[in-house]
């Protein structure tokens, strides 16, 4: 495929945008080459500025669960835009989507809308600290909760020590309150809690990790976290920015049978527009201003266009009793097909999958945390990525990202993808 116009547009973008992109992974630094500039999208397909058609497996990193330019969502945004795009005042549609979200998700009474997953997670942690009166948090290596200072922390020297900033601009003072644990390792979490007794406000986790590839929780791991939180008066925050309204109507809480104290949302809940949200039971949410002392605000929070898109999306998902079954079946079909052709071509690999999230790791060992995800052969992944791109299939330009399946994908699309994997595998 030819990407002359994309290359030219990237060169122009680099002059006025840092790195030529507004989010780093888009720059293709993890795979090399020049980013693809999208002109439009419909259903399961992207159309770039060079008029190439690509089958899309990132789907705006998750929200396009029903496909790009999904008509009910698009029409709802158009209709709402004609009546005004922003007011900074309450609107009825905010209550409508809040009522629907609360009815779909278990264990929540109230929800507060913000503008991104980063805002949702940042606000959830502040609320947890305000509710518990404690300062420290536990997060997991490899889990991404946005670019708020508290989350940009790398490992310290041991379980009893605090982490260190992994980005300039994050202070040591912030880092000292963030403790880093190993995903899927409940004993490691126990050690950290024991070393920081009565100081931990919350544990925040992706219930199914999506930022080190798709990594499901081991059996008993989330249940173990829930038990530890109950024993030590720690709030459990599930970051369902990726999994919420994707793995089930009620997200990972419903699918995995785990009750969170606070849940964070993004992606699907906005129908493709910038939306995030966090939710909890009344006693926690009532600590938020204007009811309580924990402050959080945003001029564009509850923006009518975003609320219209989100309401249309959630309504479609709520009314389709088979949607999550279809998505899981398509993902399983893709998993089996890719595994078969990689095995035929003697390519060492591991595939992880939960619901409509899937990732291919070029390593023979089980991928259960950030360390094992890092064992994959990145050179092989780079060749795989560009090979798939040349075949007309767009996957995440990073070995540390999940793929997202959309209901717009047909089985012909899946077969095309499997055949593309077979062709690429022969050259790996």
CSV table of C-alpha atoms in Angstrom, one decimal:
chain,number,residue,atom,x,y,z
A,1,UNK,CA,0.0,0.0,0.0
A,2,UNK,CA,1.1,3.6,-0.7
A,3,UNK,CA,1.0,6.2,2.1
A,4,UNK,CA,2.3,9.3,0.3
A,5,UNK,CA,-0.4,11.7,1.6
A,6,UNK,CA,-0.1,10.4,5.1
A,7,UNK,CA,3.6,10.9,5.1
A,8,UNK,CA,3.2,14.4,3.8
A,9,UNK,CA,0.5,15.2,6.4
A,10,UNK,CA,2.7,13.9,9.2
A,11,UNK,CA,5.6,16.1,8.1
A,12,UNK,CA,3.3,19.1,8.2
A,13,UNK,CA,1.9,18.1,11.6
A,14,UNK,CA,5.4,17.7,13.1
A,15,UNK,CA,5.9,21.4,12.5
A,16,UNK,CA,3.1,22.5,14.8
A,17,UNK,CA,2.2,19.6,17.0
A,18,UNK,CA,4.8,17.9,19.4
A,19,UNK,CA,5.8,14.7,17.6
A,20,UNK,CA,3.1,15.3,15.0
A,21,UNK,CA,0.4,13.7,17.2
A,22,UNK,CA,-1.9,14.6,20.1
A,23,UNK,CA,-1.4,11.2,21.8
A,24,UNK,CA,2.0,9.5,21.8
A,25,UNK,CA,1.1,6.0,20.7
A,26,UNK,CA,-0.2,7.4,17.4
A,27,UNK,CA,3.3,8.4,16.4
A,28,UNK,CA,4.3,4.7,15.5
A,29,UNK,CA,7.4,5.0,17.8
A,30,UNK,CA,6.7,1.4,19.0
A,31,UNK,CA,6.7,0.0,15.5
A,32,UNK,CA,8.6,2.4,13.3
A,33,UNK,CA,7.4,4.0,10.1
A,34,UNK,CA,5.0,6.9,9.5
A,35,UNK,CA,1.5,7.2,11.1
A,36,UNK,CA,-1.6,6.6,9.0
A,37,UNK,CA,-3.9,9.7,8.7
A,38,UNK,CA,-7.5,8.8,8.6
A,39,UNK,CA,-10.0,10.5,6.3
A,40,UNK,CA,-13.2,8.8,7.3
A,41,UNK,CA,-14.5,5.5,8.7
A,42,UNK,CA,-17.7,3.4,8.3
A,43,UNK,CA,-18.6,0.2,10.0
A,44,UNK,CA,-15.5,-2.0,10.5
A,45,UNK,CA,-13.4,0.0,8.0
A,46,UNK,CA,-11.0,3.0,8.1
A,47,UNK,CA,-10.3,4.9,4.9
A,48,UNK,CA,-7.0,6.8,5.0
A,49,UNK,CA,-5.9,9.9,3.1
A,50,UNK,CA,-4.4,7.8,0.4
A,51,UNK,CA,-7.8,6.0,-0.1
A,52,UNK,CA,-6.6,2.7,1.3
A,53,UNK,CA,-9.3,0.7,3.1
A,54,UNK,CA,-8.2,-0.9,6.4
A,55,UNK,CA,-10.1,-3.4,8.6
A,56,UNK,CA,-10.0,-1.7,12.0
A,57,UNK,CA,-9.1,-3.5,15.2
A,58,UNK,CA,-8.5,-0.6,17.5
A,59,UNK,CA,-11.9,1.2,16.9
A,60,UNK,CA,-10.8,4.4,18.5
A,61,UNK,CA,-9.3,2.3,21.3
A,62,UNK,CA,-12.6,0.8,22.2
A,63,UNK,CA,-15.7,3.0,21.9
A,64,UNK,CA,-16.8,2.0,18.4
A,65,UNK,CA,-18.3,-1.2,19.7
A,66,UNK,CA,-21.1,-1.1,17.0
A,67,UNK,CA,-18.9,0.2,14.3
A,68,UNK,CA,-17.8,3.6,13.0
A,69,UNK,CA,-20.4,6.2,12.0
A,70,UNK,CA,-23.1,4.1,13.6
A,71,UNK,CA,-26.3,5.8,12.3
A,72,UNK,CA,-28.3,6.1,15.6
A,73,UNK,CA,-25.3,7.7,17.3
A,74,UNK,CA,-24.5,10.0,14.4
A,75,UNK,CA,-28.1,11.2,14.1
A,76,UNK,CA,-28.4,11.8,17.8
A,77,UNK,CA,-25.4,14.1,17.7
A,78,UNK,CA,-26.6,16.0,14.6
A,79,UNK,CA,-30.0,16.6,16.1
A,80,UNK,CA,-28.6,17.8,19.4
A,81,UNK,CA,-26.0,20.0,17.7
A,82,UNK,CA,-28.7,21.9,15.9
A,83,UNK,CA,-30.0,23.0,19.4
A,84,UNK,CA,-26.7,24.2,20.7
A,85,UNK,CA,-23.4,22.6,21.4
A,86,UNK,CA,-22.6,23.7,25.0
A,87,UNK,CA,-24.4,25.5,27.8
A,88,UNK,CA,-22.4,25.0,31.0
A,89,UNK,CA,-25.9,24.5,32.6
A,90,UNK,CA,-27.9,21.3,33.5
A,91,UNK,CA,-29.8,19.5,30.7
A,92,UNK,CA,-32.4,16.8,30.8
A,93,UNK,CA,-30.3,14.4,28.8
A,94,UNK,CA,-27.6,14.2,31.5
A,95,UNK,CA,-30.2,12.7,33.8
A,96,UNK,CA,-31.4,10.3,31.1
A,97,UNK,CA,-28.0,8.8,30.5
A,98,UNK,CA,-27.3,8.7,34.2
A,99,UNK,CA,-30.5,6.8,34.9
A,100,UNK,CA,-29.7,4.3,32.1
A,101,UNK,CA,-26.1,3.8,33.2
A,102,UNK,CA,-27.1,3.2,36.8
A,103,UNK,CA,-29.8,0.7,35.7
A,104,UNK,CA,-27.2,-1.3,33.6
A,105,UNK,CA,-24.3,-1.4,36.0
A,106,UNK,CA,-24.5,-3.3,39.3
A,107,UNK,CA,-23.6,-1.8,42.6
A,108,UNK,CA,-23.8,1.9,41.8
A,109,UNK,CA,-26.4,4.5,42.8
A,110,UNK,CA,-25.0,7.7,41.3
A,111,UNK,CA,-22.7,8.7,38.5
A,112,UNK,CA,-20.7,11.9,37.7
A,113,UNK,CA,-19.8,12.6,34.1
A,114,UNK,CA,-16.5,14.1,33.1
A,115,UNK,CA,-14.6,14.5,29.8
A,116,UNK,CA,-12.1,11.6,29.6
A,117,UNK,CA,-11.0,8.4,31.2
A,118,UNK,CA,-8.0,10.2,32.7
A,119,UNK,CA,-10.4,12.7,34.5
A,120,UNK,CA,-12.6,9.8,35.7
A,121,UNK,CA,-9.7,7.9,37.3
A,122,UNK,CA,-8.1,11.1,38.7
A,123,UNK,CA,-11.4,12.1,40.3
A,124,UNK,CA,-12.1,8.6,41.6
A,125,UNK,CA,-8.8,8.5,43.5
A,126,UNK,CA,-9.5,12.0,44.9
A,127,UNK,CA,-12.9,10.9,46.1
A,128,UNK,CA,-11.4,7.7,47.6
A,129,UNK,CA,-8.9,9.8,49.5
A,130,UNK,CA,-11.5,12.2,50.7
A,131,UNK,CA,-13.9,9.5,51.8
A,132,UNK,CA,-11.3,7.4,53.7
A,133,UNK,CA,-9.1,10.2,55.0
A,134,UNK,CA,-6.0,8.3,53.8
A,135,UNK,CA,-3.4,9.3,51.2
A,136,UNK,CA,-1.7,6.3,49.6
A,137,UNK,CA,-3.0,4.3,46.7
A,138,UNK,CA,-2.0,1.0,45.1
A,139,UNK,CA,-1.8,0.7,41.4
A,140,UNK,CA,-0.5,-2.2,39.2
A,141,UNK,CA,2.5,-2.2,36.9
A,142,UNK,CA,1.3,-2.2,33.3
A,143,UNK,CA,-2.2,-0.8,34.1
A,144,UNK,CA,-2.8,2.6,32.6
A,145,UNK,CA,-5.3,5.0,34.2
A,146,UNK,CA,-4.5,8.1,32.2
A,147,UNK,CA,-1.8,10.6,32.5
A,148,UNK,CA,-2.6,12.1,35.9
A,149,UNK,CA,0.5,12.6,38.1
A,150,UNK,CA,-0.5,9.9,40.6
A,151,UNK,CA,-0.5,7.2,37.9
A,152,UNK,CA,2.8,8.0,36.1
A,153,UNK,CA,4.8,6.0,38.6
A,154,UNK,CA,7.4,3.2,38.1
A,155,UNK,CA,8.5,0.6,40.6
A,156,UNK,CA,10.5,1.3,43.7
A,157,UNK,CA,13.1,-1.0,45.2
A,158,UNK,CA,10.7,-3.2,47.1
A,159,UNK,CA,7.2,-3.8,48.3
A,160,UNK,CA,7.6,-1.5,51.3
A,161,UNK,CA,9.0,1.4,49.3
A,162,UNK,CA,7.2,4.0,47.3
A,163,UNK,CA,7.6,4.4,43.6
A,164,UNK,CA,9.5,7.0,41.6
A,165,UNK,CA,8.2,9.2,38.8
A,166,UNK,CA,8.5,7.9,35.3
A,167,UNK,CA,7.8,11.2,33.6
A,168,UNK,CA,9.5,14.6,34.2
A,169,UNK,CA,7.0,16.9,35.8
A,170,UNK,CA,5.8,14.4,38.3
A,171,UNK,CA,7.1,15.3,41.8
A,172,UNK,CA,8.6,12.9,44.3
A,173,UNK,CA,6.0,14.1,46.7
A,174,UNK,CA,3.3,12.8,44.5
A,175,UNK,CA,5.2,9.5,43.9
A,176,UNK,CA,5.6,8.7,47.5
A,177,UNK,CA,1.8,8.2,47.8
A,178,UNK,CA,1.6,5.7,44.9
A,179,UNK,CA,2.5,2.1,45.6
A,180,UNK,CA,3.2,-0.2,42.7
A,181,UNK,CA,2.0,-3.8,42.8
A,182,UNK,CA,2.3,-6.8,40.4
A,183,UNK,CA,-0.8,-7.6,38.4
A,184,UNK,CA,-2.3,-11.1,39.2
A,185,UNK,CA,-0.1,-11.4,42.4
A,186,UNK,CA,-2.2,-11.2,45.5
A,187,UNK,CA,0.7,-12.0,47.8
A,188,UNK,CA,2.5,-9.0,46.6
A,189,UNK,CA,-0.5,-6.8,47.3
A,190,UNK,CA,-0.7,-8.3,50.8
A,191,UNK,CA,2.9,-7.3,51.5
A,192,UNK,CA,2.3,-3.8,50.4
A,193,UNK,CA,-0.8,-3.4,52.6
A,194,UNK,CA,1.1,-4.8,55.6
A,195,UNK,CA,4.0,-2.4,55.0
A,196,UNK,CA,1.6,0.6,54.8
A,197,UNK,CA,-1.0,-0.2,57.4
A,198,UNK,CA,-3.9,2.2,57.8
A,199,UNK,CA,-2.4,4.5,55.1
A,200,UNK,CA,-4.0,3.2,51.9
A,201,UNK,CA,-7.1,4.8,50.6
A,202,UNK,CA,-7.7,2.7,47.5
A,203,UNK,CA,-6.6,0.1,45.1
A,204,UNK,CA,-7.2,1.0,41.5
A,205,UNK,CA,-7.0,-1.7,38.8
A,206,UNK,CA,-8.1,-2.6,35.3
A,207,UNK,CA,-10.2,-5.7,36.0
A,208,UNK,CA,-9.1,-7.0,32.6
A,209,UNK,CA,-5.9,-5.2,31.7
A,210,UNK,CA,-5.7,-3.7,28.2
A,211,UNK,CA,-2.5,-1.6,28.3
A,212,UNK,CA,0.0,-4.4,28.3
A,213,UNK,CA,-2.0,-6.3,25.8
A,214,UNK,CA,-5.2,-8.0,27.0
A,215,UNK,CA,-4.4,-9.7,30.3
A,216,UNK,CA,-7.3,-11.3,32.2
A,217,UNK,CA,-7.3,-11.6,36.0
A,218,UNK,CA,-6.2,-15.0,37.3
A,219,UNK,CA,-9.0,-17.0,39.1
A,220,UNK,CA,-9.4,-15.6,42.6
A,221,UNK,CA,-7.2,-12.5,42.1
A,222,UNK,CA,-10.0,-9.9,42.0
A,223,UNK,CA,-11.8,-11.8,44.7
A,224,UNK,CA,-8.7,-11.6,46.8
A,225,UNK,CA,-8.4,-7.9,46.3
A,226,UNK,CA,-12.0,-7.4,47.3
A,227,UNK,CA,-11.4,-9.4,50.5
A,228,UNK,CA,-8.2,-7.4,51.3
A,229,UNK,CA,-10.1,-4.1,50.8
A,230,UNK,CA,-12.9,-5.2,53.1
A,231,UNK,CA,-10.4,-6.3,55.8
A,232,UNK,CA,-8.3,-3.1,55.7
A,233,UNK,CA,-11.0,-0.4,55.0
A,234,UNK,CA,-9.6,0.2,51.5
A,235,UNK,CA,-11.8,1.2,48.6
A,236,UNK,CA,-11.6,-0.9,45.4
A,237,UNK,CA,-11.7,1.1,42.2
A,238,UNK,CA,-12.3,-0.7,39.0
A,239,UNK,CA,-11.0,1.2,36.0
A,240,UNK,CA,-13.6,0.1,33.4
A,241,UNK,CA,-12.7,2.7,30.9
A,242,UNK,CA,-12.0,-0.1,28.4
A,243,UNK,CA,-14.2,-2.9,29.9
A,244,UNK,CA,-17.3,-0.9,30.8
A,245,UNK,CA,-20.3,-1.6,28.6
A,246,UNK,CA,-18.0,-3.7,26.4
A,247,UNK,CA,-17.6,-7.0,28.2
A,248,UNK,CA,-21.2,-7.0,29.4
A,249,UNK,CA,-24.0,-4.5,30.0
A,250,UNK,CA,-22.7,-4.1,33.5
A,251,UNK,CA,-19.1,-4.4,32.4
A,252,UNK,CA,-16.5,-6.5,34.3
A,253,UNK,CA,-18.4,-6.2,37.5
A,254,UNK,CA,-21.2,-8.2,35.9
A,255,UNK,CA,-19.0,-10.5,33.8
A,256,UNK,CA,-16.6,-11.4,36.6
A,257,UNK,CA,-18.9,-11.1,39.6
A,258,UNK,CA,-16.8,-8.5,41.4
A,259,UNK,CA,-18.2,-5.6,43.4
A,260,UNK,CA,-16.3,-2.4,43.2
A,261,UNK,CA,-16.5,0.6,45.5
A,262,UNK,CA,-16.0,3.1,42.7
A,263,UNK,CA,-16.1,2.4,39.0
A,264,UNK,CA,-14.5,4.5,36.2
A,265,UNK,CA,-15.9,4.7,32.7
A,266,UNK,CA,-15.0,6.1,29.3
A,267,UNK,CA,-14.8,4.9,25.7
A,268,UNK,CA,-18.2,3.2,25.0
A,269,UNK,CA,-20.1,5.4,27.4
A,270,UNK,CA,-19.4,8.4,25.1
A,271,UNK,CA,-20.3,6.7,21.9
A,272,UNK,CA,-17.1,8.0,20.4
A,273,UNK,CA,-17.2,11.5,21.8
A,274,UNK,CA,-15.0,12.6,24.7
A,275,UNK,CA,-16.7,11.3,27.8
A,276,UNK,CA,-15.6,9.8,31.1
A,277,UNK,CA,-17.6,9.0,34.3
A,278,UNK,CA,-17.1,7.6,37.7
A,279,UNK,CA,-19.8,6.0,39.9
A,280,UNK,CA,-20.4,4.5,43.3
A,281,UNK,CA,-23.0,3.9,46.0
A,282,UNK,CA,-24.7,6.8,47.6
A,283,UNK,CA,-22.5,7.1,50.8
A,284,UNK,CA,-19.4,7.6,48.6
A,285,UNK,CA,-20.8,9.8,45.9
A,286,UNK,CA,-22.4,12.1,48.4
A,287,UNK,CA,-18.9,13.2,49.4
A,288,UNK,CA,-18.7,15.0,46.1
A,289,UNK,CA,-19.3,18.7,45.8
A,290,UNK,CA,-21.9,20.3,46.0
A,291,UNK,CA,-23.2,17.7,48.5
A,292,UNK,CA,-19.8,17.0,50.2
A,293,UNK,CA,-16.3,18.4,50.6
A,294,UNK,CA,-14.5,16.6,47.7
A,295,UNK,CA,-14.3,19.1,44.9
A,296,UNK,CA,-14.6,18.1,41.2
A,297,UNK,CA,-15.8,20.3,38.4
A,298,UNK,CA,-15.7,20.8,34.6
A,299,UNK,CA,-17.2,23.3,32.2
A,300,UNK,CA,-17.8,20.8,29.5
A,301,UNK,CA,-18.8,17.9,31.8
A,302,UNK,CA,-22.2,16.6,30.6
A,303,UNK,CA,-21.8,18.3,27.2
A,304,UNK,CA,-25.0,17.8,25.3
A,305,UNK,CA,-23.3,16.4,22.2
A,306,UNK,CA,-21.4,13.8,24.2
A,307,UNK,CA,-24.4,12.9,26.3
A,308,UNK,CA,-26.5,12.4,23.1
A,309,UNK,CA,-23.9,10.1,21.6
A,310,UNK,CA,-23.5,8.2,24.9
A,311,UNK,CA,-27.2,7.8,25.4
A,312,UNK,CA,-27.8,6.5,21.9
A,313,UNK,CA,-24.9,4.0,22.3
A,314,UNK,CA,-26.0,2.7,25.7
A,315,UNK,CA,-29.6,2.5,24.5
A,316,UNK,CA,-28.6,0.3,21.6
A,317,UNK,CA,-26.5,-2.0,23.8
A,318,UNK,CA,-29.2,-2.2,26.4
A,319,UNK,CA,-31.9,-3.2,23.9
A,320,UNK,CA,-29.8,-5.8,22.1
A,321,UNK,CA,-29.9,-9.0,24.2
A,322,UNK,CA,-27.4,-10.8,22.0
A,323,UNK,CA,-24.8,-8.1,21.4
A,324,UNK,CA,-22.2,-9.3,23.9
A,325,UNK,CA,-22.6,-12.9,23.0
A,326,UNK,CA,-22.0,-12.1,19.3
A,327,UNK,CA,-19.0,-10.0,20.1
A,328,UNK,CA,-17.5,-12.8,22.2
A,329,UNK,CA,-18.2,-15.4,19.5
A,330,UNK,CA,-16.5,-13.3,16.9
A,331,UNK,CA,-13.5,-12.8,19.1
A,332,UNK,CA,-13.2,-16.5,19.8
A,333,UNK,CA,-13.4,-17.3,16.1
A,334,UNK,CA,-10.6,-14.8,15.4
A,335,UNK,CA,-8.6,-16.2,18.3
A,336,UNK,CA,-8.9,-19.8,17.0
A,337,UNK,CA,-8.1,-18.8,13.4
A,338,UNK,CA,-5.0,-16.8,14.2
A,339,UNK,CA,-3.7,-19.5,16.6
A,340,UNK,CA,-4.1,-22.1,13.9
A,341,UNK,CA,-2.2,-20.3,11.2
A,342,UNK,CA,0.6,-19.2,13.6
A,343,UNK,CA,1.0,-22.8,14.7
A,344,UNK,CA,1.0,-24.0,11.1
A,345,UNK,CA,3.8,-21.5,10.4
A,346,UNK,CA,5.7,-22.4,13.6
A,347,UNK,CA,5.5,-18.9,15.1
A,348,UNK,CA,6.0,-18.8,18.8
A,349,UNK,CA,3.0,-17.0,20.3
A,350,UNK,CA,0.5,-16.6,23.1
A,351,UNK,CA,-3.0,-15.2,22.6
A,352,UNK,CA,-5.0,-13.7,25.5
A,353,UNK,CA,-8.7,-13.0,25.2
A,354,UNK,CA,-11.7,-11.9,27.3
A,355,UNK,CA,-15.0,-11.1,25.7
A,356,UNK,CA,-14.3,-8.7,22.8
A,357,UNK,CA,-10.7,-7.9,23.8
A,358,UNK,CA,-7.8,-9.9,22.4
A,359,UNK,CA,-4.0,-9.6,22.0
A,360,UNK,CA,-1.3,-11.6,20.3
A,361,UNK,CA,2.0,-11.9,22.1
A,362,UNK,CA,5.1,-13.3,20.4
A,363,UNK,CA,6.3,-15.3,23.4
A,364,UNK,CA,5.6,-19.0,24.4
A,365,UNK,CA,5.1,-18.3,28.1
A,366,UNK,CA,1.9,-17.3,29.8
A,367,UNK,CA,1.3,-13.5,29.7
A,368,UNK,CA,-0.1,-12.6,33.1
A,369,UNK,CA,1.5,-9.3,34.1
A,370,UNK,CA,3.7,-6.5,32.8
A,371,UNK,CA,7.0,-8.5,33.2
A,372,UNK,CA,5.7,-11.4,31.2
A,373,UNK,CA,4.2,-9.1,28.6
A,374,UNK,CA,7.6,-7.5,28.2
A,375,UNK,CA,9.1,-10.8,27.3
A,376,UNK,CA,7.5,-10.8,23.9
A,377,UNK,CA,9.7,-10.5,20.8
A,378,UNK,CA,9.2,-6.8,19.8
A,379,UNK,CA,11.1,-7.2,16.6
A,380,UNK,CA,8.6,-9.9,15.5
A,381,UNK,CA,5.7,-7.7,16.5
A,382,UNK,CA,7.0,-4.8,14.4
A,383,UNK,CA,7.2,-7.0,11.4
A,384,UNK,CA,3.8,-8.4,12.1
A,385,UNK,CA,2.3,-4.9,12.5
A,386,UNK,CA,3.6,-3.7,9.2
A,387,UNK,CA,2.8,-6.9,7.4
A,388,UNK,CA,-0.8,-6.7,8.6
A,389,UNK,CA,-1.0,-3.1,7.6
A,390,UNK,CA,0.2,-3.9,4.1
A,391,UNK,CA,-2.5,-6.6,3.9
A,392,UNK,CA,-5.1,-4.0,4.8
A,393,UNK,CA,-5.6,-4.8,8.5
A,394,UNK,CA,-5.0,-2.1,11.1
A,395,UNK,CA,-4.0,-3.3,14.6
A,396,UNK,CA,-2.7,-1.3,17.5
A,397,UNK,CA,0.8,0.2,16.7
A,398,UNK,CA,2.2,-1.2,20.0
A,399,UNK,CA,2.8,-4.6,21.4
A,400,UNK,CA,1.3,-3.4,24.7
A,401,UNK,CA,-2.3,-2.7,23.6
A,402,UNK,CA,-5.3,-4.9,23.2
A,403,UNK,CA,-7.3,-5.2,20.0
A,404,UNK,CA,-11.0,-4.3,20.2
A,405,UNK,CA,-13.6,-6.2,18.2
A,406,UNK,CA,-16.6,-4.4,16.8
A,407,UNK,CA,-20.0,-5.9,16.0
A,408,UNK,CA,-19.7,-4.4,12.5
A,409,UNK,CA,-17.0,-7.0,11.6
A,410,UNK,CA,-18.4,-9.7,9.5
A,411,UNK,CA,-17.1,-13.3,9.4
A,412,UNK,CA,-15.7,-12.5,5.9
A,413,UNK,CA,-13.7,-9.7,7.6
A,414,UNK,CA,-12.5,-12.2,10.2
A,415,UNK,CA,-11.5,-14.7,7.6
A,416,UNK,CA,-9.7,-12.0,5.6
A,417,UNK,CA,-7.8,-11.1,8.8
A,418,UNK,CA,-6.9,-14.8,9.5
A,419,UNK,CA,-5.7,-15.2,5.9
A,420,UNK,CA,-3.6,-12.0,6.3
A,421,UNK,CA,-2.0,-13.4,9.4
A,422,UNK,CA,-1.2,-16.6,7.5
A,423,UNK,CA,0.5,-14.6,4.7
A,424,UNK,CA,2.4,-12.4,7.1
A,425,UNK,CA,3.5,-15.3,9.3
A,426,UNK,CA,5.3,-16.9,6.3
A,427,UNK,CA,7.7,-13.9,6.3
A,428,UNK,CA,8.3,-13.7,10.1
